[in-house]
């Protein structure tokens, strides 16, 4: 008599893998995160709900990079995300002491805005050199007035901020025949240190601010620095608004201590309709758009998805910000 073998034990069912929770601080239009379907539990928050949802998130995507909600919500109680990514080059809008002192990794959108901003700076330089604002004004008045304009080849520029944006500005201006000097946090081959800044400002036809906002750079362009510049010099800020003491810039322009300026970033954005900056002579104001070319949001979303895939696979993260310095080191 044969004995049937005992029935085999059913195969063990694998325990479900817990998906990481990705919290998005929303801004319209929302990021395209379709590649993360089934790979992350995606939740959304706004400024009003961020604080209550932070403790449940593994990753925070700061898509609304103009918001200060992270800085306000982060000091609350409970766990905090292991990783925060901001869809911007600057991180001053989200950094607070509690975040800076935490183990949370912060990354930024370094690499997306470099060339677009450099092209915008070149456009501003050419517009001021060729007096295009006056040409457009005279056209609107149906006035034919012949004028002479400035040649940019052979002029000198001082670019302050030696990160990817500053370096892209240098290479783009040099393509126009402009001799450039790059100033960074510390001197090294190809980069001047802060000790050379005043001397370089005094000899520059164009001064471009492309530095991150830190304790060292806040208010660095003030009355003293504008007084160092040539009466024929023009100033451009594509870094952060608070790099400039705006009242001092207004006084320098009104008194014709410098010939012109362009601000794409301001201390308070959006600029109020009743702000005096709208009517300052020889000042071009634009609404923080120097890096925003067609398709830029898709580039930001794709960059984040690539970072997330690396993080989820246990790989290294690119663009890691030194939270004490306020920027990605190594440049």
mmCIF file of C-alpha atoms in Angstrom:
data_model
loop_
_atom_site.group_PDB
_atom_site.id
_atom_site.type_symbol
_atom_site.label_atom_id
_atom_site.label_comp_id
_atom_site.label_asym_id
_atom_site.label_seq_id
_atom_site.Cartn_x
_atom_site.Cartn_y
_atom_site.Cartn_z
ATOM 1 C CA UNK A 1 0.000 0.000 0.000
ATOM 2 C CA UNK A 2 1.459 3.294 -1.020
ATOM 3 C CA UNK A 3 1.166 6.379 1.055
ATOM 4 C CA UNK A 4 0.474 9.681 -0.611
ATOM 5 C CA UNK A 5 2.993 12.334 0.181
ATOM 6 C CA UNK A 6 1.777 15.001 2.534
ATOM 7 C CA UNK A 7 0.517 18.084 0.787
ATOM 8 C CA UNK A 8 3.188 20.688 0.366
ATOM 9 C CA UNK A 9 2.888 23.868 2.371
ATOM 10 C CA UNK A 10 1.576 26.805 0.391
ATOM 11 C CA UNK A 11 4.226 29.204 -0.796
ATOM 12 C CA UNK A 12 4.666 32.173 1.462
ATOM 13 C CA UNK A 13 3.169 35.376 0.112
ATOM 14 C CA UNK A 14 5.803 38.123 -0.063
ATOM 15 C CA UNK A 15 5.147 40.958 2.336
ATOM 16 C CA UNK A 16 4.002 44.039 0.451
ATOM 17 C CA UNK A 17 6.756 46.529 -0.097
ATOM 18 C CA UNK A 18 6.022 49.801 1.595
ATOM 19 C CA UNK A 19 6.069 52.642 -0.887
ATOM 20 C CA UNK A 20 7.815 55.855 0.161
ATOM 21 C CA UNK A 21 5.527 58.825 0.618
ATOM 22 C CA UNK A 22 6.323 61.763 -1.630
ATOM 23 C CA UNK A 23 4.744 65.021 -0.487
ATOM 24 C CA UNK A 24 4.519 67.826 -3.046
ATOM 25 C CA UNK A 25 4.177 71.449 -2.003
ATOM 26 C CA UNK A 26 1.929 72.390 -4.873
ATOM 27 C CA UNK A 27 2.035 75.184 -7.403
ATOM 28 C CA UNK A 28 0.221 75.346 -10.713
ATOM 29 C CA UNK A 29 0.813 73.675 -13.070
ATOM 30 C CA UNK A 30 1.579 70.518 -11.085
ATOM 31 C CA UNK A 31 4.734 68.538 -11.869
ATOM 32 C CA UNK A 32 4.520 65.579 -14.215
ATOM 33 C CA UNK A 33 5.361 62.610 -12.013
ATOM 34 C CA UNK A 34 3.783 59.811 -14.035
ATOM 35 C CA UNK A 35 7.012 57.799 -14.067
ATOM 36 C CA UNK A 36 6.685 57.412 -10.298
ATOM 37 C CA UNK A 37 3.263 55.724 -10.481
ATOM 38 C CA UNK A 38 3.414 52.540 -8.401
ATOM 39 C CA UNK A 39 6.798 53.545 -7.027
ATOM 40 C CA UNK A 40 5.749 56.233 -4.571
ATOM 41 C CA UNK A 41 2.655 57.269 -2.666
ATOM 42 C CA UNK A 42 2.217 60.840 -3.912
ATOM 43 C CA UNK A 43 0.403 63.314 -1.696
ATOM 44 C CA UNK A 44 -0.112 67.036 -2.037
ATOM 45 C CA UNK A 45 -0.060 69.985 0.329
ATOM 46 C CA UNK A 46 -0.340 73.736 0.284
ATOM 47 C CA UNK A 47 0.869 76.313 2.784
ATOM 48 C CA UNK A 48 -2.142 75.667 5.037
ATOM 49 C CA UNK A 49 -1.752 71.866 5.190
ATOM 50 C CA UNK A 50 2.016 71.388 4.942
ATOM 51 C CA UNK A 51 2.709 71.338 8.691
ATOM 52 C CA UNK A 52 0.239 68.521 9.409
ATOM 53 C CA UNK A 53 1.455 66.385 6.497
ATOM 54 C CA UNK A 54 5.203 66.778 6.923
ATOM 55 C CA UNK A 55 5.526 64.078 9.632
ATOM 56 C CA UNK A 56 4.117 61.438 7.260
ATOM 57 C CA UNK A 57 6.395 62.169 4.297
ATOM 58 C CA UNK A 58 9.646 60.464 3.342
ATOM 59 C CA UNK A 59 10.419 63.006 0.618
ATOM 60 C CA UNK A 60 9.289 66.597 0.137
ATOM 61 C CA UNK A 61 9.264 68.179 -3.311
ATOM 62 C CA UNK A 62 9.079 71.956 -2.979
ATOM 63 C CA UNK A 63 7.431 72.646 -6.306
ATOM 64 C CA UNK A 64 6.156 76.013 -5.078
ATOM 65 C CA UNK A 65 9.685 77.384 -4.802
ATOM 66 C CA UNK A 66 8.476 80.934 -4.100
ATOM 67 C CA UNK A 67 6.691 79.850 -0.918
ATOM 68 C CA UNK A 68 8.105 80.265 2.586
ATOM 69 C CA UNK A 69 5.809 77.512 3.884
ATOM 70 C CA UNK A 70 8.637 75.025 4.500
ATOM 71 C CA UNK A 71 10.576 77.472 6.635
ATOM 72 C CA UNK A 72 7.433 78.129 8.673
ATOM 73 C CA UNK A 73 6.234 74.507 8.991
ATOM 74 C CA UNK A 74 9.502 72.672 9.542
ATOM 75 C CA UNK A 75 10.099 73.599 13.232
ATOM 76 C CA UNK A 76 6.925 71.724 14.322
ATOM 77 C CA UNK A 77 6.851 68.386 16.126
ATOM 78 C CA UNK A 78 7.034 64.864 14.727
ATOM 79 C CA UNK A 79 9.268 63.139 12.151
ATOM 80 C CA UNK A 80 10.526 65.010 9.152
ATOM 81 C CA UNK A 81 11.236 63.902 5.552
ATOM 82 C CA UNK A 82 14.627 62.345 4.933
ATOM 83 C CA UNK A 83 15.071 64.343 1.757
ATOM 84 C CA UNK A 84 13.860 67.751 0.554
ATOM 85 C CA UNK A 85 14.208 68.834 -3.075
ATOM 86 C CA UNK A 86 13.451 72.368 -4.226
ATOM 87 C CA UNK A 87 12.679 73.105 -7.865
ATOM 88 C CA UNK A 88 14.897 76.184 -7.758
ATOM 89 C CA UNK A 89 18.560 77.101 -7.616
ATOM 90 C CA UNK A 90 18.239 79.110 -4.392
ATOM 91 C CA UNK A 91 17.367 77.499 -1.054
ATOM 92 C CA UNK A 92 17.021 80.577 1.158
ATOM 93 C CA UNK A 93 13.214 80.438 0.882
ATOM 94 C CA UNK A 94 13.056 77.118 2.744
ATOM 95 C CA UNK A 95 16.088 77.088 5.023
ATOM 96 C CA UNK A 96 15.591 77.531 8.764
ATOM 97 C CA UNK A 97 17.843 76.581 11.704
ATOM 98 C CA UNK A 98 15.870 73.399 12.412
ATOM 99 C CA UNK A 99 16.264 72.168 8.832
ATOM 100 C CA UNK A 100 19.920 73.210 8.664
ATOM 101 C CA UNK A 101 20.707 71.269 11.854
ATOM 102 C CA UNK A 102 18.722 68.154 10.883
ATOM 103 C CA UNK A 103 19.894 65.002 9.091
ATOM 104 C CA UNK A 104 17.580 65.753 6.167
ATOM 105 C CA UNK A 105 19.328 65.971 2.808
ATOM 106 C CA UNK A 106 18.482 69.051 0.725
ATOM 107 C CA UNK A 107 18.954 69.151 -3.051
ATOM 108 C CA UNK A 108 18.262 71.861 -5.614
ATOM 109 C CA UNK A 109 17.653 72.302 -9.339
ATOM 110 C CA UNK A 110 21.237 73.111 -10.192
ATOM 111 C CA UNK A 111 21.876 72.774 -13.910
ATOM 112 C CA UNK A 112 18.435 73.632 -15.261
ATOM 113 C CA UNK A 113 18.710 77.415 -15.269
ATOM 114 C CA UNK A 114 22.374 78.053 -16.097
ATOM 115 C CA UNK A 115 22.320 78.718 -19.837
ATOM 116 C CA UNK A 116 18.872 80.365 -19.962
ATOM 117 C CA UNK A 117 19.943 82.887 -17.325
ATOM 118 C CA UNK A 118 23.234 83.480 -19.121
ATOM 119 C CA UNK A 119 21.339 84.208 -22.342
ATOM 120 C CA UNK A 120 19.038 86.594 -20.477
ATOM 121 C CA UNK A 121 22.024 88.457 -19.037
ATOM 122 C CA UNK A 122 23.506 88.760 -22.528
ATOM 123 C CA UNK A 123 20.160 90.076 -23.785
ATOM 124 C CA UNK A 124 20.093 92.719 -21.042
ATOM 125 C CA UNK A 125 23.679 93.744 -21.757
ATOM 126 C CA UNK A 126 22.920 94.142 -25.460
ATOM 127 C CA UNK A 127 19.639 95.924 -24.775
ATOM 128 C CA UNK A 128 21.380 98.496 -22.581
ATOM 129 C CA UNK A 129 24.380 98.868 -24.883
ATOM 130 C CA UNK A 130 22.158 99.387 -27.928
ATOM 131 C CA UNK A 131 19.612 101.509 -26.003
ATOM 132 C CA UNK A 132 16.708 99.284 -27.054
ATOM 133 C CA UNK A 133 14.362 100.603 -24.342
ATOM 134 C CA UNK A 134 14.584 104.067 -25.889
ATOM 135 C CA UNK A 135 14.114 102.662 -29.388
ATOM 136 C CA UNK A 136 10.905 100.916 -28.330
ATOM 137 C CA UNK A 137 9.669 104.030 -26.556
ATOM 138 C CA UNK A 138 10.338 106.220 -29.582
ATOM 139 C CA UNK A 139 8.639 103.715 -31.846
ATOM 140 C CA UNK A 140 5.551 103.906 -29.655
ATOM 141 C CA UNK A 141 5.690 107.694 -30.021
ATOM 142 C CA UNK A 142 6.207 107.427 -33.826
ATOM 143 C CA UNK A 143 9.422 109.412 -33.420
ATOM 144 C CA UNK A 144 12.395 108.949 -35.779
ATOM 145 C CA UNK A 145 15.525 109.849 -33.795
ATOM 146 C CA UNK A 146 18.893 108.580 -34.976
ATOM 147 C CA UNK A 147 21.338 107.729 -32.194
ATOM 148 C CA UNK A 148 24.708 106.071 -31.717
ATOM 149 C CA UNK A 149 25.052 102.960 -29.563
ATOM 150 C CA UNK A 150 27.789 101.234 -27.598
ATOM 151 C CA UNK A 151 29.956 98.398 -28.859
ATOM 152 C CA UNK A 152 30.156 95.579 -26.282
ATOM 153 C CA UNK A 153 33.218 93.813 -27.707
ATOM 154 C CA UNK A 154 36.245 95.038 -25.815
ATOM 155 C CA UNK A 155 34.314 96.039 -22.679
ATOM 156 C CA UNK A 156 34.859 94.447 -19.253
ATOM 157 C CA UNK A 157 32.477 92.552 -16.992
ATOM 158 C CA UNK A 158 32.702 91.486 -13.358
ATOM 159 C CA UNK A 159 30.505 88.472 -12.601
ATOM 160 C CA UNK A 160 29.891 87.835 -8.900
ATOM 161 C CA UNK A 161 28.981 84.223 -8.100
ATOM 162 C CA UNK A 162 31.176 81.388 -9.355
ATOM 163 C CA UNK A 163 28.558 78.630 -9.486
ATOM 164 C CA UNK A 164 27.178 77.103 -12.693
ATOM 165 C CA UNK A 165 25.064 80.179 -13.441
ATOM 166 C CA UNK A 166 27.974 82.579 -13.012
ATOM 167 C CA UNK A 167 30.243 80.406 -15.142
ATOM 168 C CA UNK A 168 27.607 80.206 -17.889
ATOM 169 C CA UNK A 169 27.284 83.999 -17.805
ATOM 170 C CA UNK A 170 31.050 84.333 -18.192
ATOM 171 C CA UNK A 171 31.254 82.036 -21.225
ATOM 172 C CA UNK A 172 28.261 83.719 -22.892
ATOM 173 C CA UNK A 173 29.582 87.245 -22.372
ATOM 174 C CA UNK A 174 33.016 86.209 -23.579
ATOM 175 C CA UNK A 175 31.392 84.971 -26.797
ATOM 176 C CA UNK A 176 30.351 88.601 -27.332
ATOM 177 C CA UNK A 177 33.964 89.740 -26.987
ATOM 178 C CA UNK A 178 33.580 90.953 -23.405
ATOM 179 C CA UNK A 179 36.544 90.412 -21.082
ATOM 180 C CA UNK A 180 35.222 88.879 -17.858
ATOM 181 C CA UNK A 181 36.417 88.392 -14.303
ATOM 182 C CA UNK A 182 34.637 85.844 -12.094
ATOM 183 C CA UNK A 183 34.429 86.378 -8.325
ATOM 184 C CA UNK A 184 33.650 83.552 -5.902
ATOM 185 C CA UNK A 185 33.694 82.710 -2.227
ATOM 186 C CA UNK A 186 37.410 81.876 -2.358
ATOM 187 C CA UNK A 187 40.222 82.475 -4.831
ATOM 188 C CA UNK A 188 41.275 79.571 -7.059
ATOM 189 C CA UNK A 189 42.422 79.139 -10.649
ATOM 190 C CA UNK A 190 40.096 81.146 -12.877
ATOM 191 C CA UNK A 191 38.189 82.648 -9.942
ATOM 192 C CA UNK A 192 38.952 85.773 -7.936
ATOM 193 C CA UNK A 193 38.341 85.871 -4.200
ATOM 194 C CA UNK A 194 36.248 88.474 -2.336
ATOM 195 C CA UNK A 195 39.365 90.526 -1.666
ATOM 196 C CA UNK A 196 39.531 91.420 -5.374
ATOM 197 C CA UNK A 197 35.888 92.473 -5.727
ATOM 198 C CA UNK A 198 36.229 96.203 -5.064
ATOM 199 C CA UNK A 199 39.127 96.528 -7.501
ATOM 200 C CA UNK A 200 37.256 94.644 -10.204
ATOM 201 C CA UNK A 201 34.094 96.686 -9.706
ATOM 202 C CA UNK A 202 36.054 99.880 -10.271
ATOM 203 C CA UNK A 203 37.201 98.711 -13.706
ATOM 204 C CA UNK A 204 34.017 97.041 -14.967
ATOM 205 C CA UNK A 205 31.582 98.235 -17.606
ATOM 206 C CA UNK A 206 29.129 95.496 -16.587
ATOM 207 C CA UNK A 207 28.586 94.104 -13.096
ATOM 208 C CA UNK A 208 26.504 90.927 -12.885
ATOM 209 C CA UNK A 209 25.269 89.564 -9.557
ATOM 210 C CA UNK A 210 24.688 85.796 -9.769
ATOM 211 C CA UNK A 211 25.566 84.791 -6.206
ATOM 212 C CA UNK A 212 23.462 82.738 -3.775
ATOM 213 C CA UNK A 213 21.908 84.518 -0.798
ATOM 214 C CA UNK A 214 23.937 83.884 2.346
ATOM 215 C CA UNK A 215 24.889 85.882 5.425
ATOM 216 C CA UNK A 216 28.018 86.999 3.548
ATOM 217 C CA UNK A 217 26.234 88.123 0.377
ATOM 218 C CA UNK A 218 23.112 89.783 1.793
ATOM 219 C CA UNK A 219 23.247 93.498 0.995
ATOM 220 C CA UNK A 220 26.683 93.221 -0.619
ATOM 221 C CA UNK A 221 25.737 95.700 -3.344
ATOM 222 C CA UNK A 222 25.219 98.844 -1.320
ATOM 223 C CA UNK A 223 25.999 102.555 -1.587
ATOM 224 C CA UNK A 224 29.726 101.971 -1.062
ATOM 225 C CA UNK A 225 29.923 99.377 -3.814
ATOM 226 C CA UNK A 226 27.865 101.438 -6.269
ATOM 227 C CA UNK A 227 30.171 104.384 -5.559
ATOM 228 C CA UNK A 228 33.127 102.283 -6.649
ATOM 229 C CA UNK A 229 31.671 101.682 -10.112
ATOM 230 C CA UNK A 230 32.277 103.827 -13.159
ATOM 231 C CA UNK A 231 29.639 106.442 -14.054
ATOM 232 C CA UNK A 232 29.266 104.522 -17.343
ATOM 233 C CA UNK A 233 28.827 101.115 -15.647
ATOM 234 C CA UNK A 234 25.651 99.034 -15.723
ATOM 235 C CA UNK A 235 24.523 96.619 -13.016
ATOM 236 C CA UNK A 236 22.499 93.404 -13.493
ATOM 237 C CA UNK A 237 21.056 91.220 -10.724
ATOM 238 C CA UNK A 238 19.931 87.670 -11.603
ATOM 239 C CA UNK A 239 20.977 86.177 -8.256
ATOM 240 C CA UNK A 240 18.710 86.941 -5.321
ATOM 241 C CA UNK A 241 16.879 90.191 -4.578
ATOM 242 C CA UNK A 242 18.391 90.833 -1.128
ATOM 243 C CA UNK A 243 21.914 90.870 -2.582
ATOM 244 C CA UNK A 244 21.120 94.502 -3.370
ATOM 245 C CA UNK A 245 20.249 97.368 -1.070
ATOM 246 C CA UNK A 246 17.570 98.636 -3.434
ATOM 247 C CA UNK A 247 17.317 102.132 -1.964
ATOM 248 C CA UNK A 248 21.060 102.558 -2.551
ATOM 249 C CA UNK A 249 20.681 101.399 -6.158
ATOM 250 C CA UNK A 250 17.827 103.857 -6.713
ATOM 251 C CA UNK A 251 19.969 106.684 -5.342
ATOM 252 C CA UNK A 252 22.928 105.666 -7.529
ATOM 253 C CA UNK A 253 20.744 105.672 -10.650
ATOM 254 C CA UNK A 254 18.887 108.881 -9.799
ATOM 255 C CA UNK A 255 22.148 110.711 -9.081
ATOM 256 C CA UNK A 256 23.690 109.179 -12.248
ATOM 257 C CA UNK A 257 26.501 107.569 -10.259
ATOM 258 C CA UNK A 258 26.040 104.573 -12.584
ATOM 259 C CA UNK A 259 24.544 104.552 -16.071
ATOM 260 C CA UNK A 260 21.903 101.856 -15.738
ATOM 261 C CA UNK A 261 20.719 98.663 -14.098
ATOM 262 C CA UNK A 262 18.475 95.651 -14.606
ATOM 263 C CA UNK A 263 16.786 93.682 -11.831
ATOM 264 C CA UNK A 264 15.227 90.298 -12.538
ATOM 265 C CA UNK A 265 15.013 89.502 -8.815
ATOM 266 C CA UNK A 266 13.806 91.824 -6.070
ATOM 267 C CA UNK A 267 13.657 91.877 -2.303
ATOM 268 C CA UNK A 268 9.854 91.649 -2.367
ATOM 269 C CA UNK A 269 8.105 89.746 -5.140
ATOM 270 C CA UNK A 270 5.861 90.386 -6.888
ATOM 271 C CA UNK A 271 6.771 94.047 -7.101
ATOM 272 C CA UNK A 272 3.851 96.149 -5.885
ATOM 273 C CA UNK A 273 2.146 98.341 -8.498
ATOM 274 C CA UNK A 274 2.876 101.428 -6.401
ATOM 275 C CA UNK A 275 6.604 100.644 -5.961
ATOM 276 C CA UNK A 276 8.922 103.492 -6.906
ATOM 277 C CA UNK A 277 11.173 101.002 -8.714
ATOM 278 C CA UNK A 278 8.841 100.979 -11.730
ATOM 279 C CA UNK A 279 9.773 104.571 -12.583
ATOM 280 C CA UNK A 280 13.468 104.764 -11.691
ATOM 281 C CA UNK A 281 15.426 106.211 -14.624
ATOM 282 C CA UNK A 282 17.566 103.731 -16.601
ATOM 283 C CA UNK A 283 16.277 100.725 -14.631
ATOM 284 C CA UNK A 284 14.890 97.617 -16.332
ATOM 285 C CA UNK A 285 12.636 95.515 -14.084
ATOM 286 C CA UNK A 286 11.556 92.008 -15.086
ATOM 287 C CA UNK A 287 9.401 89.558 -13.074
ATOM 288 C CA UNK A 288 11.959 86.900 -12.023
ATOM 289 C CA UNK A 289 11.881 85.242 -15.434
ATOM 290 C CA UNK A 290 15.513 85.038 -16.555
ATOM 291 C CA UNK A 291 15.678 81.245 -16.217
ATOM 292 C CA UNK A 292 12.145 80.440 -17.310
ATOM 293 C CA UNK A 293 12.335 79.323 -20.913
ATOM 294 C CA UNK A 294 9.608 77.369 -22.716
ATOM 295 C CA UNK A 295 9.436 73.871 -21.214
ATOM 296 C CA UNK A 296 11.371 74.732 -18.052
ATOM 297 C CA UNK A 297 8.819 73.134 -15.727
ATOM 298 C CA UNK A 298 9.076 69.849 -17.617
ATOM 299 C CA UNK A 299 12.857 69.978 -17.203
ATOM 300 C CA UNK A 300 12.462 70.549 -13.467
ATOM 301 C CA UNK A 301 10.041 67.626 -13.166
ATOM 302 C CA UNK A 302 12.272 65.293 -15.174
ATOM 303 C CA UNK A 303 15.277 66.264 -13.073
ATOM 304 C CA UNK A 304 13.412 65.439 -9.864
ATOM 305 C CA UNK A 305 12.195 62.079 -11.198
ATOM 306 C CA UNK A 306 15.768 61.091 -12.052
ATOM 307 C CA UNK A 307 16.923 62.085 -8.577
ATOM 308 C CA UNK A 308 14.044 60.146 -6.995
ATOM 309 C CA UNK A 309 14.868 57.008 -8.981
ATOM 310 C CA UNK A 310 18.470 57.176 -7.809
ATOM 311 C CA UNK A 311 17.398 57.781 -4.204
ATOM 312 C CA UNK A 312 14.860 54.926 -4.252
ATOM 313 C CA UNK A 313 17.516 52.555 -5.599
ATOM 314 C CA UNK A 314 19.880 53.494 -2.796
ATOM 315 C CA UNK A 315 22.120 55.472 -5.105
ATOM 316 C CA UNK A 316 23.752 58.842 -4.482
ATOM 317 C CA UNK A 317 21.895 62.113 -4.827
ATOM 318 C CA UNK A 318 23.268 64.864 -7.036
ATOM 319 C CA UNK A 319 22.985 68.580 -6.241
ATOM 320 C CA UNK A 320 23.277 68.123 -2.474
ATOM 321 C CA UNK A 321 23.217 71.522 -0.785
ATOM 322 C CA UNK A 322 25.606 72.427 2.006
ATOM 323 C CA UNK A 323 22.929 73.601 4.419
ATOM 324 C CA UNK A 324 25.285 75.858 6.348
ATOM 325 C CA UNK A 325 26.610 77.622 3.240
ATOM 326 C CA UNK A 326 23.279 77.657 1.406
ATOM 327 C CA UNK A 327 24.446 76.258 -1.936
ATOM 328 C CA UNK A 328 25.925 73.176 -3.611
ATOM 329 C CA UNK A 329 29.685 73.196 -2.808
ATOM 330 C CA UNK A 330 32.434 72.450 -5.235
ATOM 331 C CA UNK A 331 32.243 75.590 -7.370
#
